[in-house]
Coordinates of N, CA and C in Angstrom, one line a residue:
X30 N 5.0 -10.8 -21.2 CA 4.8 -11.5 -20.0 C 6.1 -12.3 -19.6
X31 N 6.7 -12.8 -20.7 CA 7.9 -13.6 -20.5 C 9.0 -12.7 -19.9
X32 N 9.1 -11.5 -20.4 CA 10.2 -10.6 -19.9 C 10.0 -10.3 -18.4
X33 N 8.7 -10.1 -18.0 CA 8.4 -9.8 -16.6 C 8.7 -11.0 -15.6
X34 N 8.6 -12.2 -16.2 CA 8.8 -13.4 -15.3 C 10.3 -13.8 -15.1
X35 N 11.2 -13.1 -15.7 CA 12.6 -13.3 -15.5 C 13.0 -13.1 -14.1
X36 N 13.9 -13.8 -13.6 CA 14.3 -13.7 -12.2 C 14.9 -12.3 -11.8
X37 N 15.6 -11.6 -12.7 CA 16.1 -10.3 -12.4 C 15.0 -9.3 -12.2
X38 N 14.0 -9.3 -13.0 CA 12.9 -8.4 -12.9 C 12.1 -8.7 -11.6
X39 N 11.9 -10.0 -11.3 CA 11.2 -10.4 -10.1 C 12.0 -10.0 -8.9
X40 N 13.3 -10.0 -9.0 CA 14.2 -9.6 -7.8 C 14.0 -8.1 -7.5
X41 N 13.7 -7.3 -8.6 CA 13.6 -5.9 -8.4 C 12.3 -5.6 -7.6
X42 N 11.2 -6.4 -7.9 CA 9.9 -6.0 -7.3 C 9.6 -6.9 -6.1
X43 N 10.4 -8.0 -5.9 CA 10.2 -8.9 -4.7 C 10.3 -8.0 -3.4
X44 N 9.3 -8.2 -2.5 CA 9.3 -7.4 -1.3 C 9.0 -8.3 -0.1
X45 N 9.5 -7.8 1.0 CA 9.2 -8.5 2.3 C 7.9 -8.0 2.9
X46 N 7.6 -8.4 4.1 CA 6.4 -7.9 4.7 C 6.5 -7.3 6.0
X47 N 7.5 -6.5 6.3 CA 7.5 -5.8 7.6 C 6.3 -4.9 7.8
X48 N 5.8 -4.8 9.0 CA 4.6 -4.0 9.2 C 4.9 -2.5 9.1
X49 N 6.1 -2.0 9.3 CA 6.3 -0.6 9.3 C 6.4 0.0 7.8
X50 N 6.5 -0.9 6.9 CA 6.8 -0.4 5.5 C 5.6 0.4 4.9
X51 N 4.4 -0.1 5.0 CA 3.2 0.5 4.3 C 2.9 1.9 4.8
X52 N 2.8 2.1 6.2 CA 2.5 3.5 6.6 C 3.7 4.5 6.4
X53 N 4.9 3.9 6.5 CA 6.1 4.8 6.3 C 6.1 5.2 4.8
X54 N 5.9 4.3 3.9 CA 6.0 4.6 2.5 C 4.9 5.6 2.1
X55 N 3.7 5.4 2.6 CA 2.6 6.3 2.3 C 2.9 7.7 2.8
X56 N 3.5 7.8 4.0 CA 3.9 9.1 4.6 C 4.9 9.8 3.8
X57 N 5.9 9.1 3.3 CA 7.0 9.6 2.5 C 6.4 10.1 1.2
X58 N 5.5 9.3 0.6 CA 4.8 9.7 -0.7 C 4.0 11.0 -0.5
X59 N 3.4 11.1 0.7 CA 2.6 12.4 0.9 C 3.6 13.6 1.1
X60 N 4.7 13.3 1.7 CA 5.7 14.4 1.8 C 6.3 14.8 0.4
X61 N 6.3 13.9 -0.5 CA 6.8 14.2 -1.9 C 5.7 14.9 -2.7
X62 N 4.5 14.5 -2.5 CA 3.4 15.1 -3.3 C 3.0 16.4 -2.8
X63 N 3.0 16.7 -1.5 CA 2.6 18.0 -0.9 C 3.7 18.5 0.1
X64 N 4.8 19.0 -0.4 CA 5.9 19.4 0.4 C 5.4 20.5 1.4
X65 N 5.9 20.5 2.6 CA 5.5 21.5 3.6 C 6.0 22.9 3.3
X66 N 7.3 22.9 2.9 CA 7.9 24.2 2.7 C 8.3 24.5 1.3
X67 N 7.6 23.9 0.3 CA 8.0 24.1 -1.0 C 9.2 23.2 -1.3
X68 N 9.4 23.0 -2.6 CA 10.6 22.2 -2.9 C 11.4 22.8 -4.1
X69 N 11.1 22.3 -5.2 CA 11.9 22.8 -6.4 C 11.7 24.2 -6.9
X70 N 10.5 24.8 -6.6 CA 10.4 26.2 -7.0 C 11.4 27.1 -6.2
X71 N 11.8 26.6 -5.0 CA 12.7 27.5 -4.3 C 14.2 27.0 -4.4
X72 N 14.4 26.1 -5.3 CA 15.8 25.6 -5.5 C 16.5 26.3 -6.7
X73 N 17.8 26.2 -6.6 CA 18.6 26.7 -7.7 C 18.3 28.1 -8.1
X74 N 18.2 28.4 -9.4 CA 18.0 29.7 -9.8 C 16.5 29.9 -10.3
X75 N 15.6 29.0 -9.9 CA 14.3 29.0 -10.4 C 13.5 30.2 -9.9
X76 N 13.7 30.6 -8.6 CA 13.0 31.8 -8.1 C 13.9 32.5 -7.2
X77 N 15.1 32.8 -7.6 CA 16.0 33.5 -6.8 C 15.5 34.9 -6.5
X78 N 15.7 35.4 -5.3 CA 15.3 36.7 -4.9 C 16.0 37.7 -5.8
X79 N 15.2 38.6 -6.3 CA 15.8 39.7 -7.2 C 15.6 39.4 -8.7
X80 N 15.2 38.1 -9.0 CA 15.0 37.8 -10.5 C 13.5 38.0 -10.7
X81 N 13.1 38.9 -11.6 CA 11.7 39.1 -11.8 C 11.2 38.3 -13.0
X82 N 12.0 38.0 -14.0 CA 11.6 37.3 -15.1 C 12.4 36.0 -15.1
X83 N 11.7 34.9 -15.2 CA 12.4 33.6 -15.3 C 12.6 33.2 -16.7
X84 N 13.7 32.7 -17.1 CA 14.0 32.2 -18.4 C 13.1 30.9 -18.7
X85 N 12.8 30.7 -19.9 CA 12.0 29.5 -20.3 C 12.7 28.2 -19.9
X86 N 14.0 28.2 -19.9 CA 14.7 26.9 -19.6 C 14.5 26.7 -18.0
X87 N 14.5 27.8 -17.3 CA 14.4 27.6 -15.8 C 13.0 27.1 -15.5
X88 N 12.0 27.6 -16.2 CA 10.6 27.2 -15.9 C 10.4 25.7 -16.3
X89 N 11.0 25.3 -17.5 CA 10.9 24.0 -17.9 C 11.7 23.0 -17.0
X90 N 12.8 23.4 -16.6 CA 13.6 22.6 -15.6 C 12.9 22.5 -14.3
X91 N 12.2 23.5 -13.8 CA 11.4 23.4 -12.6 C 10.2 22.5 -12.8
X92 N 9.6 22.5 -13.9 CA 8.5 21.6 -14.2 C 9.0 20.2 -14.3
X93 N 10.1 19.9 -14.9 CA 10.6 18.6 -15.0 C 11.0 18.1 -13.6
X94 N 11.6 18.9 -12.8 CA 11.9 18.4 -11.5 C 10.7 18.1 -10.6
X95 N 9.7 19.0 -10.8 CA 8.4 18.8 -10.0 C 7.7 17.5 -10.5
X96 N 7.8 17.2 -11.8 CA 7.2 16.0 -12.4 C 7.9 14.8 -11.8
X97 N 9.2 14.8 -11.7 CA 9.9 13.7 -11.1 C 9.5 13.5 -9.6
X98 N 9.3 14.6 -8.9 CA 8.9 14.6 -7.5 C 7.5 14.0 -7.4
X99 N 6.6 14.4 -8.2 CA 5.2 13.8 -8.2 C 5.2 12.4 -8.5
X100 N 5.9 12.0 -9.6 CA 6.0 10.5 -10.0 C 6.6 9.7 -8.8
X101 N 7.7 10.2 -8.2 CA 8.2 9.4 -7.1 C 7.2 9.3 -5.9
X102 N 6.5 10.4 -5.7 CA 5.5 10.4 -4.6 C 4.4 9.4 -4.9
X103 N 3.9 9.4 -6.1 CA 2.8 8.4 -6.5 C 3.4 7.0 -6.4
X104 N 4.6 6.8 -6.8 CA 5.2 5.5 -6.6 C 5.3 5.0 -5.2
X105 N 5.6 5.9 -4.3 CA 5.6 5.6 -2.9 C 4.2 5.3 -2.3
X106 N 3.3 6.1 -2.7 CA 1.9 5.9 -2.2 C 1.3 4.5 -2.7
X107 N 1.5 4.2 -4.0 CA 1.0 3.0 -4.6 C 1.9 1.8 -4.2
X108 N 3.1 2.0 -3.9 CA 4.0 0.8 -3.7 C 4.5 0.2 -5.0
X109 N 4.7 1.0 -6.0 CA 5.1 0.5 -7.3 C 6.5 1.0 -7.6
X110 N 7.5 0.1 -7.8 CA 8.8 0.5 -8.2 C 9.6 1.3 -7.1
X111 N 9.4 0.9 -5.9 CA 10.0 1.6 -4.7 C 11.5 1.6 -4.8
X112 N 12.1 0.5 -5.2 CA 13.5 0.4 -5.3 C 14.1 1.4 -6.3
X113 N 13.4 1.7 -7.3 CA 13.8 2.6 -8.3 C 13.5 4.1 -7.9
X114 N 12.4 4.3 -7.2 CA 12.0 5.6 -6.8 C 12.8 6.1 -5.6
X115 N 13.5 5.2 -4.9 CA 14.3 5.7 -3.8 C 15.4 6.7 -4.2
X116 N 16.0 6.5 -5.3 CA 17.1 7.3 -5.7 C 16.7 8.8 -5.9
X117 N 15.7 9.1 -6.7 CA 15.4 10.5 -6.9 C 14.8 11.0 -5.6
X118 N 14.0 10.2 -4.8 CA 13.4 10.7 -3.6 C 14.6 11.1 -2.6
X119 N 15.6 10.2 -2.5 CA 16.7 10.6 -1.6 C 17.4 11.9 -2.0
X120 N 17.6 12.1 -3.3 CA 18.2 13.3 -3.8 C 17.3 14.5 -3.4
X121 N 16.0 14.4 -3.6 CA 15.0 15.4 -3.3 C 15.1 15.8 -1.8
X122 N 15.1 14.8 -1.0 CA 15.1 15.1 0.5 C 16.4 15.6 0.9
X123 N 17.5 15.2 0.3 CA 18.8 15.8 0.7 C 18.9 17.3 0.3
X124 N 18.3 17.6 -0.9 CA 18.4 19.0 -1.2 C 17.4 19.8 -0.3
X125 N 16.3 19.2 0.0 CA 15.4 19.9 0.9 C 16.0 20.1 2.3
X126 N 16.8 19.1 2.8 CA 17.5 19.2 4.1 C 18.5 20.3 4.0
X127 N 19.3 20.3 2.9 CA 20.3 21.3 2.8 C 19.7 22.7 2.7
X128 N 18.6 22.9 2.0 CA 18.0 24.2 1.9 C 17.5 24.7 3.3
X129 N 16.9 23.8 4.0 CA 16.3 24.1 5.3 C 17.4 24.3 6.4
X130 N 18.5 23.5 6.3 CA 19.6 23.7 7.3 C 20.3 25.0 6.9
X131 N 20.4 25.4 5.7 CA 21.1 26.6 5.3 C 20.4 27.8 5.8
X132 N 19.1 27.7 5.9 CA 18.3 28.9 6.5 C 18.6 29.1 7.9
X133 N 19.2 28.2 8.7 CA 19.4 28.4 10.1 C 20.9 28.6 10.4
X134 N 21.8 28.2 9.6 CA 23.2 28.3 9.9 C 23.9 29.3 8.9
X135 N 24.5 30.4 9.4 CA 25.0 31.4 8.5 C 26.1 30.9 7.6
X136 N 27.0 30.1 8.1 CA 28.1 29.7 7.3 C 27.7 28.8 6.2
X137 N 26.7 27.9 6.5 CA 26.1 27.1 5.4 C 25.3 27.9 4.4
X138 N 24.6 28.9 4.9 CA 23.8 29.8 4.0 C 24.7 30.6 3.0
X139 N 25.9 31.1 3.5 CA 26.8 31.7 2.7 C 27.4 30.8 1.6
X140 N 27.6 29.5 2.0 CA 28.2 28.6 1.1 C 27.3 28.1 0.0
X141 N 26.0 28.1 0.2 CA 25.1 27.5 -0.8 C 24.2 28.5 -1.4
X142 N 24.3 29.8 -1.1 CA 23.3 30.8 -1.5 C 23.3 31.0 -3.0
X143 N 24.3 30.6 -3.8 CA 24.3 30.8 -5.2 C 23.5 29.6 -5.9
X144 N 23.5 28.5 -5.2 CA 22.8 27.3 -5.8 C 21.4 27.1 -5.3
X145 N 21.2 27.3 -4.0 CA 19.9 27.0 -3.3 C 19.5 28.2 -2.5
X146 N 18.2 28.5 -2.6 CA 17.6 29.6 -1.8 C 17.4 29.0 -0.4
X147 N 18.2 29.5 0.6 CA 17.9 29.0 2.0 C 16.6 29.4 2.5
X148 N 15.9 28.6 3.1 CA 14.6 28.8 3.7 C 14.3 27.8 4.8
X149 N 13.3 28.0 5.6 CA 13.0 27.0 6.6 C 13.9 27.1 7.8
X150 N 13.9 26.1 8.6 CA 14.8 26.1 9.8 C 15.4 24.8 10.0
X151 N 16.2 24.6 11.0 CA 17.0 23.4 11.2 C 16.1 22.2 11.5
X152 N 14.9 22.4 12.1 CA 14.0 21.4 12.5 C 13.5 20.7 11.2
X153 N 13.1 21.4 10.2 CA 12.6 20.8 8.9 C 13.8 20.1 8.3
X154 N 15.0 20.7 8.4 CA 16.2 20.1 7.8 C 16.5 18.8 8.4
X155 N 16.3 18.7 9.7 CA 16.6 17.4 10.4 C 15.6 16.4 10.0
X156 N 14.3 16.7 9.9 CA 13.3 15.8 9.5 C 13.6 15.3 8.0
X157 N 13.9 16.2 7.1 CA 14.2 15.8 5.7 C 15.5 14.9 5.7
X158 N 16.5 15.2 6.5 CA 17.7 14.4 6.6 C 17.4 13.0 7.1
X159 N 16.5 12.9 8.1 CA 16.1 11.6 8.6 C 15.3 10.8 7.6
X160 N 14.5 11.4 6.9 CA 13.7 10.7 5.8 C 14.7 10.2 4.7
X161 N 15.6 11.0 4.4 CA 16.6 10.6 3.3 C 17.4 9.4 3.8
X162 N 17.7 9.4 5.1 CA 18.4 8.2 5.6 C 17.5 7.0 5.7
X163 N 16.3 7.2 6.0 CA 15.3 6.1 6.1 C 15.1 5.4 4.8
X164 N 15.2 6.2 3.7 CA 15.0 5.6 2.4 C 15.9 4.5 2.0
X165 N 17.1 4.5 2.6 CA 18.0 3.3 2.4 C 17.4 2.0 2.8
X166 N 16.6 2.0 3.8 CA 15.9 0.7 4.2 C 15.0 0.2 3.2
X167 N 14.4 1.0 2.4 CA 13.5 0.5 1.3 C 14.2 -0.2 0.3
X168 N 15.5 0.0 0.1 CA 16.3 -0.8 -0.9 C 16.3 -2.3 -0.5
X169 N 16.4 -2.6 0.8 CA 16.5 -4.0 1.2 C 15.1 -4.6 1.4
X170 N 14.1 -3.8 2.0 CA 12.8 -4.4 2.3 C 11.8 -4.4 1.2
X171 N 11.9 -3.4 0.3 CA 10.9 -3.3 -0.8 C 9.8 -2.5 -0.3
X172 N 8.6 -2.7 -0.9 CA 7.5 -1.8 -0.5 C 6.4 -2.5 0.3
X173 N 6.7 -3.7 0.8 CA 5.8 -4.3 1.8 C 4.6 -5.1 1.1
X174 N 3.8 -5.7 2.0 CA 2.8 -6.6 1.5 C 1.6 -5.8 0.9
X175 N 1.3 -4.7 1.3 CA 0.2 -3.9 0.7 C 0.7 -3.0 -0.4
X176 N 1.1 -3.5 -1.5 CA 1.7 -2.7 -2.5 C 1.4 -3.4 -3.9
X177 N 1.6 -2.6 -4.9 CA 1.5 -3.2 -6.3 C 2.7 -4.1 -6.5
X178 N 3.9 -3.8 -6.0 CA 5.0 -4.7 -6.2 C 4.7 -6.1 -5.6
X179 N 4.1 -6.2 -4.5 CA 3.9 -7.5 -3.9 C 2.8 -8.2 -4.7
X180 N 1.8 -7.5 -5.2 CA 0.8 -8.2 -6.0 C 1.4 -8.7 -7.3
X181 N 2.3 -7.9 -8.0 CA 3.0 -8.3 -9.2 C 3.9 -9.5 -8.9
X182 N 4.6 -9.5 -7.9 CA 5.5 -10.6 -7.5 C 4.7 -11.9 -7.3
X183 N 3.6 -11.8 -6.7 CA 2.8 -13.0 -6.5 C 2.1 -13.5 -7.8
X184 N 1.7 -12.5 -8.6 CA 1.1 -12.9 -9.9 C 2.1 -13.5 -10.9
X185 N 3.3 -13.0 -10.9 CA 4.3 -13.5 -11.8 C 5.1 -14.7 -11.4
X186 N 5.0 -15.0 -10.1 CA 5.8 -16.2 -9.6 C 5.3 -17.4 -10.3
X187 N 6.2 -18.3 -10.6 CA 5.9 -19.6 -11.3 C 4.9 -20.4 -10.4
X188 N 4.1 -21.2 -11.0 CA 3.1 -21.9 -10.3 C 3.7 -22.9 -9.3
X189 N 4.8 -23.5 -9.6 CA 5.5 -24.5 -8.7 C 5.9 -23.8 -7.4
X190 N 6.3 -22.5 -7.5 CA 6.7 -21.8 -6.2 C 5.5 -21.5 -5.4
X191 N 4.4 -21.2 -6.0 CA 3.2 -20.9 -5.3 C 2.6 -22.1 -4.6
X192 N 2.7 -23.2 -5.2 CA 2.1 -24.5 -4.6 C 3.1 -24.9 -3.4
X193 N 4.4 -24.8 -3.6 CA 5.3 -25.2 -2.6 C 5.3 -24.4 -1.3
X194 N 4.9 -23.1 -1.5 CA 4.9 -22.2 -0.3 C 3.6 -22.4 0.6
X195 N 2.6 -23.0 0.0 CA 1.3 -23.2 0.8 C 1.4 -24.4 1.6

């Protein structure tokens, strides 16, 4: 408990209370938990067209990436550790944006076809790019008042701070 009450840990979970944060973070968490167009199974060499048998390392890497995606999604829905979950979520959405934009633009498709399986269209790519840019706002605002971070911050705040704020 003493470690959690240090100011550096409290600074990580301290959160503001803008009204847009809670519904936005839940929507982003839902996008991570249930991707519209698939995510990491279509990335890299995990399910490249023409490959009938996937190596064990590819399957385990795909499962590890999907696990990271699910953990980040649950973090966004619950509002726990948002400032840490922003980094993998931004990378996930940038790769999704690149994969969807590559499906619509021939020059981009030719440039990335060895790493990412192009699919989707530019509309999904623009949405994913917008979400990736929006994630930067969570670094400054935190996860909002309706979150586990806010509850922890209030619970771990010293008693003198709580009394003086009222």
